[in-house]
Backbone as a ProteinNet text record, in pm:
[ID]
protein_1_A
[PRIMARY]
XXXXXXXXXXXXXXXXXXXXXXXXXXXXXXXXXXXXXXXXXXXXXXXXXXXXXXXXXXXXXXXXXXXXXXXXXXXXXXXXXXXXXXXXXXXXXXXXXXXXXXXXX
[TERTIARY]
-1813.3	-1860	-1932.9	-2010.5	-2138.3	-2179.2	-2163.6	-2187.8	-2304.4	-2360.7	-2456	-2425	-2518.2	-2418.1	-2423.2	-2478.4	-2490.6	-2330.7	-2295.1	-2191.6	-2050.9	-2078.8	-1918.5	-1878.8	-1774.5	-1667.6	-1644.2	-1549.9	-1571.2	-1403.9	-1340.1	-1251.3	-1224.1	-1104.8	-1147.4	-993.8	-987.7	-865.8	-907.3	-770.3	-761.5	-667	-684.9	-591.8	-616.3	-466.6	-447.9	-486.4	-510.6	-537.1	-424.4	-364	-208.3	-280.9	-298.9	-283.4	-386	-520	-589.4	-578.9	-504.9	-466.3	-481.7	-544.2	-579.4	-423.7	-364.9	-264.8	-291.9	-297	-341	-201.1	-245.9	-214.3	-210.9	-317.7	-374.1	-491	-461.1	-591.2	-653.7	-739.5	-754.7	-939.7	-910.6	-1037.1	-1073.1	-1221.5	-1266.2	-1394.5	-1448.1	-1533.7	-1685.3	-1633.3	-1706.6	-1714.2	-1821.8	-1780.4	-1769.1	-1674.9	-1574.3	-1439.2	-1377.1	-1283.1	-1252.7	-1379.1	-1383.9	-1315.8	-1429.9	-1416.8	-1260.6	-1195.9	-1027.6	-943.4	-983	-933.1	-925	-1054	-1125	-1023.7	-1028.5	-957.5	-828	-747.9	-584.3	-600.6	-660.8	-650.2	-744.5	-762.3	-890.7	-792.5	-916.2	-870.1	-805.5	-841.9	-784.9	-951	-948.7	-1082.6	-1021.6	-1126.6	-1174	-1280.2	-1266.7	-1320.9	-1323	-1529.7	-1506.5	-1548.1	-1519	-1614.9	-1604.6	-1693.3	-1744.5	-1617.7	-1566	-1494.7	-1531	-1480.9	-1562	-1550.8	-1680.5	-1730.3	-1729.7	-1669.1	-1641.4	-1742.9	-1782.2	-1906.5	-1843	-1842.9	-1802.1	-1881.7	-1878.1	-2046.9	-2118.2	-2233.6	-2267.6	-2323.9	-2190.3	-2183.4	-2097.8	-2154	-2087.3	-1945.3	-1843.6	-1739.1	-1604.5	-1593	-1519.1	-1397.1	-1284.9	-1179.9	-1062	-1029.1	-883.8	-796.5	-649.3	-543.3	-531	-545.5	-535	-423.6	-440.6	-338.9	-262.8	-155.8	-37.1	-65.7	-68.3	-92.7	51.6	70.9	188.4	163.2	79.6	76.9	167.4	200.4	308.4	449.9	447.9	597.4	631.5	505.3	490.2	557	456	466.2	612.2	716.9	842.7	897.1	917.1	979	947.2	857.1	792.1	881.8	863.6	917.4	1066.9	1109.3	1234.5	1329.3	1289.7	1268.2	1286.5	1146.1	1177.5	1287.7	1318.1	1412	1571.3	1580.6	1690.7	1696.7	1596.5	1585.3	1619.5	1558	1596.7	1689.9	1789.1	1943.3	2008.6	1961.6	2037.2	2000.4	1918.5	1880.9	1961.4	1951.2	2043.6	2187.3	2216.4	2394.5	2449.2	2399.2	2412.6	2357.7	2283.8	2280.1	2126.7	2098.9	1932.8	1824	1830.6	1694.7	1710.5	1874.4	1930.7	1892	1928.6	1911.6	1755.7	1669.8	1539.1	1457.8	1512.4	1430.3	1523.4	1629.3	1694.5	1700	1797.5	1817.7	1957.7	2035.4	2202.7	2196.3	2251.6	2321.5	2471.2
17972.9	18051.4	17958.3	17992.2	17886.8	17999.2	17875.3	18007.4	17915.7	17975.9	17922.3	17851.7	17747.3	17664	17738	17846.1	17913	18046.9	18050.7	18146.6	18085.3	17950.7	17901.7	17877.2	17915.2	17919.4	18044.7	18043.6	18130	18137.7	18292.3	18351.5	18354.7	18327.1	18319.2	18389.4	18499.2	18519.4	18534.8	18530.1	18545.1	18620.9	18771.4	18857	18861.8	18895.9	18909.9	19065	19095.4	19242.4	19295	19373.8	19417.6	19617.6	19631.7	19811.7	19859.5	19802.2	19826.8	19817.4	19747.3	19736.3	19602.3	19552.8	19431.8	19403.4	19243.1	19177.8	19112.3	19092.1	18987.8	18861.4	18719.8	18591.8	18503.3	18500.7	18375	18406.2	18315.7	18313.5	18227.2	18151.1	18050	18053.1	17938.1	17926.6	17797.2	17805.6	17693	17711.1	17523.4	17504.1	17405.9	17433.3	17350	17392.5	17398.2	17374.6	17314	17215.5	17147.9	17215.1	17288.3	17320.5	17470.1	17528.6	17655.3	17603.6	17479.8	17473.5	17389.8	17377.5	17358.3	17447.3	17570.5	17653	17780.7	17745.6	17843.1	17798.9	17648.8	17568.8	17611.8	17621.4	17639.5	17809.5	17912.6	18039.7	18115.5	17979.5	18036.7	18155.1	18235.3	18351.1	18453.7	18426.8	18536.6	18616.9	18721.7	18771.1	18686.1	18654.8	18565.5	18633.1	18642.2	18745.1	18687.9	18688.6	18576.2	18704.3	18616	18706.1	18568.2	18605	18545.4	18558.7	18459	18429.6	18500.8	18616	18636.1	18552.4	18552.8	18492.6	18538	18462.3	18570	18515.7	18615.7	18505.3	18549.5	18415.3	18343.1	18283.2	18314.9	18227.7	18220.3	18318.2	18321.6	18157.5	18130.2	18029.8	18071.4	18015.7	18084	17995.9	18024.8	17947.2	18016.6	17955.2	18012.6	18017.8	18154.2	18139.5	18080.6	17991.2	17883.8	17908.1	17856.5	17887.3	17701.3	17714.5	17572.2	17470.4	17375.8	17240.8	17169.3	17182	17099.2	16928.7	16898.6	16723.6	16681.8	16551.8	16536	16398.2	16345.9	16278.1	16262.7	16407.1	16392.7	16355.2	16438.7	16367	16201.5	16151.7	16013.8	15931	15968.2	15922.8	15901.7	16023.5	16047.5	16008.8	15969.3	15829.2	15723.8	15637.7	15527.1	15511.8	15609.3	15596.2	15589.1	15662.4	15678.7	15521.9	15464.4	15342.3	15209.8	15255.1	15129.3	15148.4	15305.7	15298.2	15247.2	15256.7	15223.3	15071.9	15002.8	14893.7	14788.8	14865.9	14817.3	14838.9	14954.8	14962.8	14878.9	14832	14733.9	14585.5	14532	14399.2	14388.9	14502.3	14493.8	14481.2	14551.6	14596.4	14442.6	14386.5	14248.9	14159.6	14171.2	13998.2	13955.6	13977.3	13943.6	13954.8	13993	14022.4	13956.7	13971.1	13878.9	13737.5	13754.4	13555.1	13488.3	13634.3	13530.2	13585.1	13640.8	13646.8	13586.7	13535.1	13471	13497.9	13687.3	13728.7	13722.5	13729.4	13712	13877.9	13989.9	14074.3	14123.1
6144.4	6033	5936.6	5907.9	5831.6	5682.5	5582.7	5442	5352.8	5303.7	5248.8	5108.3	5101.4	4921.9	4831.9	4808.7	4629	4710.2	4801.2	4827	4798.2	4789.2	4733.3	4591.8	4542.9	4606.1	4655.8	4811.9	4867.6	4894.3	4932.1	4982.6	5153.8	5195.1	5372.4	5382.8	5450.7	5482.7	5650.9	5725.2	5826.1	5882.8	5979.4	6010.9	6164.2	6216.6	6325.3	6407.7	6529.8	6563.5	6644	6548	6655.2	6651.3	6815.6	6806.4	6740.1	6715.6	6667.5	6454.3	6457.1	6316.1	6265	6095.4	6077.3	6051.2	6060.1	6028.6	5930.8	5839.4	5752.2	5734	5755.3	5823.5	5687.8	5653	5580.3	5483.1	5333.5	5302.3	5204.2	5172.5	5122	5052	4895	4881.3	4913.3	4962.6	4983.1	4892	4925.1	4823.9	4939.4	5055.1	5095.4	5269.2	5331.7	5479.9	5528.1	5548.2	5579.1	5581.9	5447.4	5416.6	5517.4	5585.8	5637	5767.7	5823.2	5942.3	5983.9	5870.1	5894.6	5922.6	5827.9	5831.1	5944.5	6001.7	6116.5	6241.9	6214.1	6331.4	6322.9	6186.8	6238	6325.5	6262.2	6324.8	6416.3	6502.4	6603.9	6684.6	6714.2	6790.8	6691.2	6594.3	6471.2	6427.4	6374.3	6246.4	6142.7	6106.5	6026.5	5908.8	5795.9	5703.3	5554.7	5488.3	5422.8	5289.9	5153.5	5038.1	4951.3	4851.6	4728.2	4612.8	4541.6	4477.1	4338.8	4291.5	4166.9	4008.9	3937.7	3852.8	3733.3	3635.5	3470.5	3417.1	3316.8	3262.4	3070.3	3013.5	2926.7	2839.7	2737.1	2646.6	2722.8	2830.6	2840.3	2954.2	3022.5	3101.1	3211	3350.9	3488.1	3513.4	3473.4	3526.4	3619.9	3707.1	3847.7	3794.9	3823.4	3782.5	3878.9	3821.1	3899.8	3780.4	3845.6	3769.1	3720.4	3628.1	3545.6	3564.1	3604.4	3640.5	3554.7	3549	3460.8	3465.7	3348.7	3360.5	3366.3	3428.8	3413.1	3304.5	3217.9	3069.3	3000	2950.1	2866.4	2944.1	3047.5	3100.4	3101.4	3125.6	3166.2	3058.9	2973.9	2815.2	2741.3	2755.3	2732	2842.5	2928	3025	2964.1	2915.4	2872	2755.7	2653.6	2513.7	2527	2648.9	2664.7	2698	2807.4	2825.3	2773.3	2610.2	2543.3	2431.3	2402.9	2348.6	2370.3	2500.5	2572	2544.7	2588.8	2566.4	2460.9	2343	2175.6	2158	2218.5	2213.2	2274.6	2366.8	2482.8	2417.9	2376.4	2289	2176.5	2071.6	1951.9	2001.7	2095.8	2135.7	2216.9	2281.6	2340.9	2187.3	2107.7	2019.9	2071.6	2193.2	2242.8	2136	2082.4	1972.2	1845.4	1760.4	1681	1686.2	1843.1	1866.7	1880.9	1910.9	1966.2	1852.6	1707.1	1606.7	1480.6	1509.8	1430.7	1330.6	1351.1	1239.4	1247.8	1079	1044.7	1033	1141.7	1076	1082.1
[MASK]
+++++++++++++++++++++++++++++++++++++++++++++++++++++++++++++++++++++++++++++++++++++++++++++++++++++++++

Protein backbone atom coordinates (compact mmCIF):
# COMPACT_ATOMS: atom_id res chain seq x y z
CA UNK A 1 0.00 0.00 0.00
CA UNK A 2 1.74 3.19 -1.13
CA UNK A 3 0.15 6.77 0.11
CA UNK A 4 1.10 9.81 -1.12
CA UNK A 5 3.20 12.56 1.23
CA UNK A 6 0.49 15.36 1.59
CA UNK A 7 -1.96 12.07 2.80
CA UNK A 8 -0.02 11.63 6.02
CA UNK A 9 -0.67 11.48 8.76
CA UNK A 10 -2.56 8.65 7.96
CA UNK A 11 -5.02 5.98 9.77
CA UNK A 12 -4.36 2.09 8.84
CA UNK A 13 -6.57 -0.34 10.38
CA UNK A 14 -6.54 -3.85 9.58
CA UNK A 15 -9.61 -6.42 9.61
CA UNK A 16 -9.94 -9.88 9.24
CA UNK A 17 -12.81 -11.64 6.75
CA UNK A 18 -14.85 -14.14 8.82
CA UNK A 19 -18.45 -15.24 6.77
CA UNK A 20 -18.36 -12.52 4.78
CA UNK A 21 -18.06 -10.05 7.69
CA UNK A 22 -15.20 -7.29 8.40
CA UNK A 23 -13.17 -8.32 11.77
CA UNK A 24 -11.54 -5.47 12.78
CA UNK A 25 -7.72 -6.55 14.21
CA UNK A 26 -5.67 -3.56 14.39
CA UNK A 27 -5.12 -0.05 13.97
CA UNK A 28 -2.53 2.43 13.89
CA UNK A 29 -1.24 5.97 12.84
CA UNK A 30 1.49 6.32 10.78
CA UNK A 31 3.50 9.10 9.58
CA UNK A 32 5.57 7.66 7.05
CA UNK A 33 5.89 4.68 4.52
CA UNK A 34 7.97 2.89 6.20
CA UNK A 35 5.70 2.79 9.19
CA UNK A 36 2.80 1.24 6.68
CA UNK A 37 5.00 -1.17 5.24
CA UNK A 38 5.57 -2.64 9.02
CA UNK A 39 2.47 -2.68 9.62
CA UNK A 40 1.19 -4.28 6.27
CA UNK A 41 3.93 -6.86 7.15
CA UNK A 42 2.64 -7.93 10.68
CA UNK A 43 -1.11 -8.52 9.01
CA UNK A 44 -0.43 -9.75 5.60
CA UNK A 45 -3.33 -11.60 4.33
CA UNK A 46 -5.65 -9.32 6.28
CA UNK A 47 -7.84 -6.00 4.40
CA UNK A 48 -5.96 -3.55 5.03
CA UNK A 49 -7.93 -0.09 5.02
CA UNK A 50 -6.36 3.33 5.07
CA UNK A 51 -7.96 7.15 5.77
CA UNK A 52 -6.59 10.55 6.43
CA UNK A 53 -6.08 11.54 9.98
CA UNK A 54 -8.39 14.48 10.54
CA UNK A 55 -7.14 18.10 10.86
CA UNK A 56 -8.48 20.94 13.33
CA UNK A 57 -7.75 24.09 12.17
CA UNK A 58 -6.70 26.55 14.97
CA UNK A 59 -5.58 30.24 14.41
CA UNK A 60 -5.98 29.61 11.42
CA UNK A 61 -2.90 27.05 11.39
CA UNK A 62 -3.10 23.20 10.26
CA UNK A 63 -2.16 21.20 13.30
CA UNK A 64 -2.70 17.29 13.53
CA UNK A 65 -4.47 16.13 16.54
CA UNK A 66 -2.20 13.75 18.96
CA UNK A 67 -2.84 13.19 22.51
CA UNK A 68 -0.02 15.22 24.20
CA UNK A 69 3.11 13.56 26.00
CA UNK A 70 3.89 13.68 29.70
CA UNK A 71 7.54 14.98 30.36
CA UNK A 72 9.08 13.21 32.84
CA UNK A 73 11.35 16.85 33.99
CA UNK A 74 9.67 17.42 36.76
CA UNK A 75 9.83 13.97 38.16
CA UNK A 76 13.53 14.07 37.53
CA UNK A 77 14.03 17.27 39.17
CA UNK A 78 12.21 16.08 42.59
CA UNK A 79 14.53 12.95 42.73
CA UNK A 80 17.57 15.33 42.38
CA UNK A 81 16.29 17.79 45.07
CA UNK A 82 15.25 14.87 46.92
CA UNK A 83 18.71 13.45 47.02
CA UNK A 84 20.58 16.43 47.96
CA UNK A 85 18.38 16.89 50.63
CA UNK A 86 19.02 13.61 52.07
CA UNK A 87 22.39 14.31 51.76
CA UNK A 88 22.66 17.68 53.88
CA UNK A 89 20.82 15.57 56.42
CA UNK A 90 23.28 12.86 56.33
CA UNK A 91 26.54 15.46 56.49
CA UNK A 92 24.99 17.54 59.35
CA UNK A 93 23.75 14.16 61.30
CA UNK A 94 27.39 12.43 61.07
CA UNK A 95 29.64 15.98 61.91
CA UNK A 96 30.90 15.79 57.95
CA UNK A 97 30.11 19.28 57.07
CA UNK A 98 30.86 20.70 60.75
CA UNK A 99 34.30 19.31 60.26
CA UNK A 100 35.15 20.30 56.62
CA UNK A 101 33.71 23.91 57.22
CA UNK A 102 34.88 24.21 60.64
CA UNK A 103 31.95 25.15 62.17
CA UNK A 104 31.38 24.94 66.45
CA UNK A 105 27.70 23.93 66.69
Amino acid sequence: MDLAKEDFPATIQAFDLQQDKEVFLAEQVVNSQSEIEIFTTCYTGKLIKAKKVPIIVADSKYTPVYKKQRSLTGLIMIVVILVLVILVIYGFSTGWIQQKLNLKV
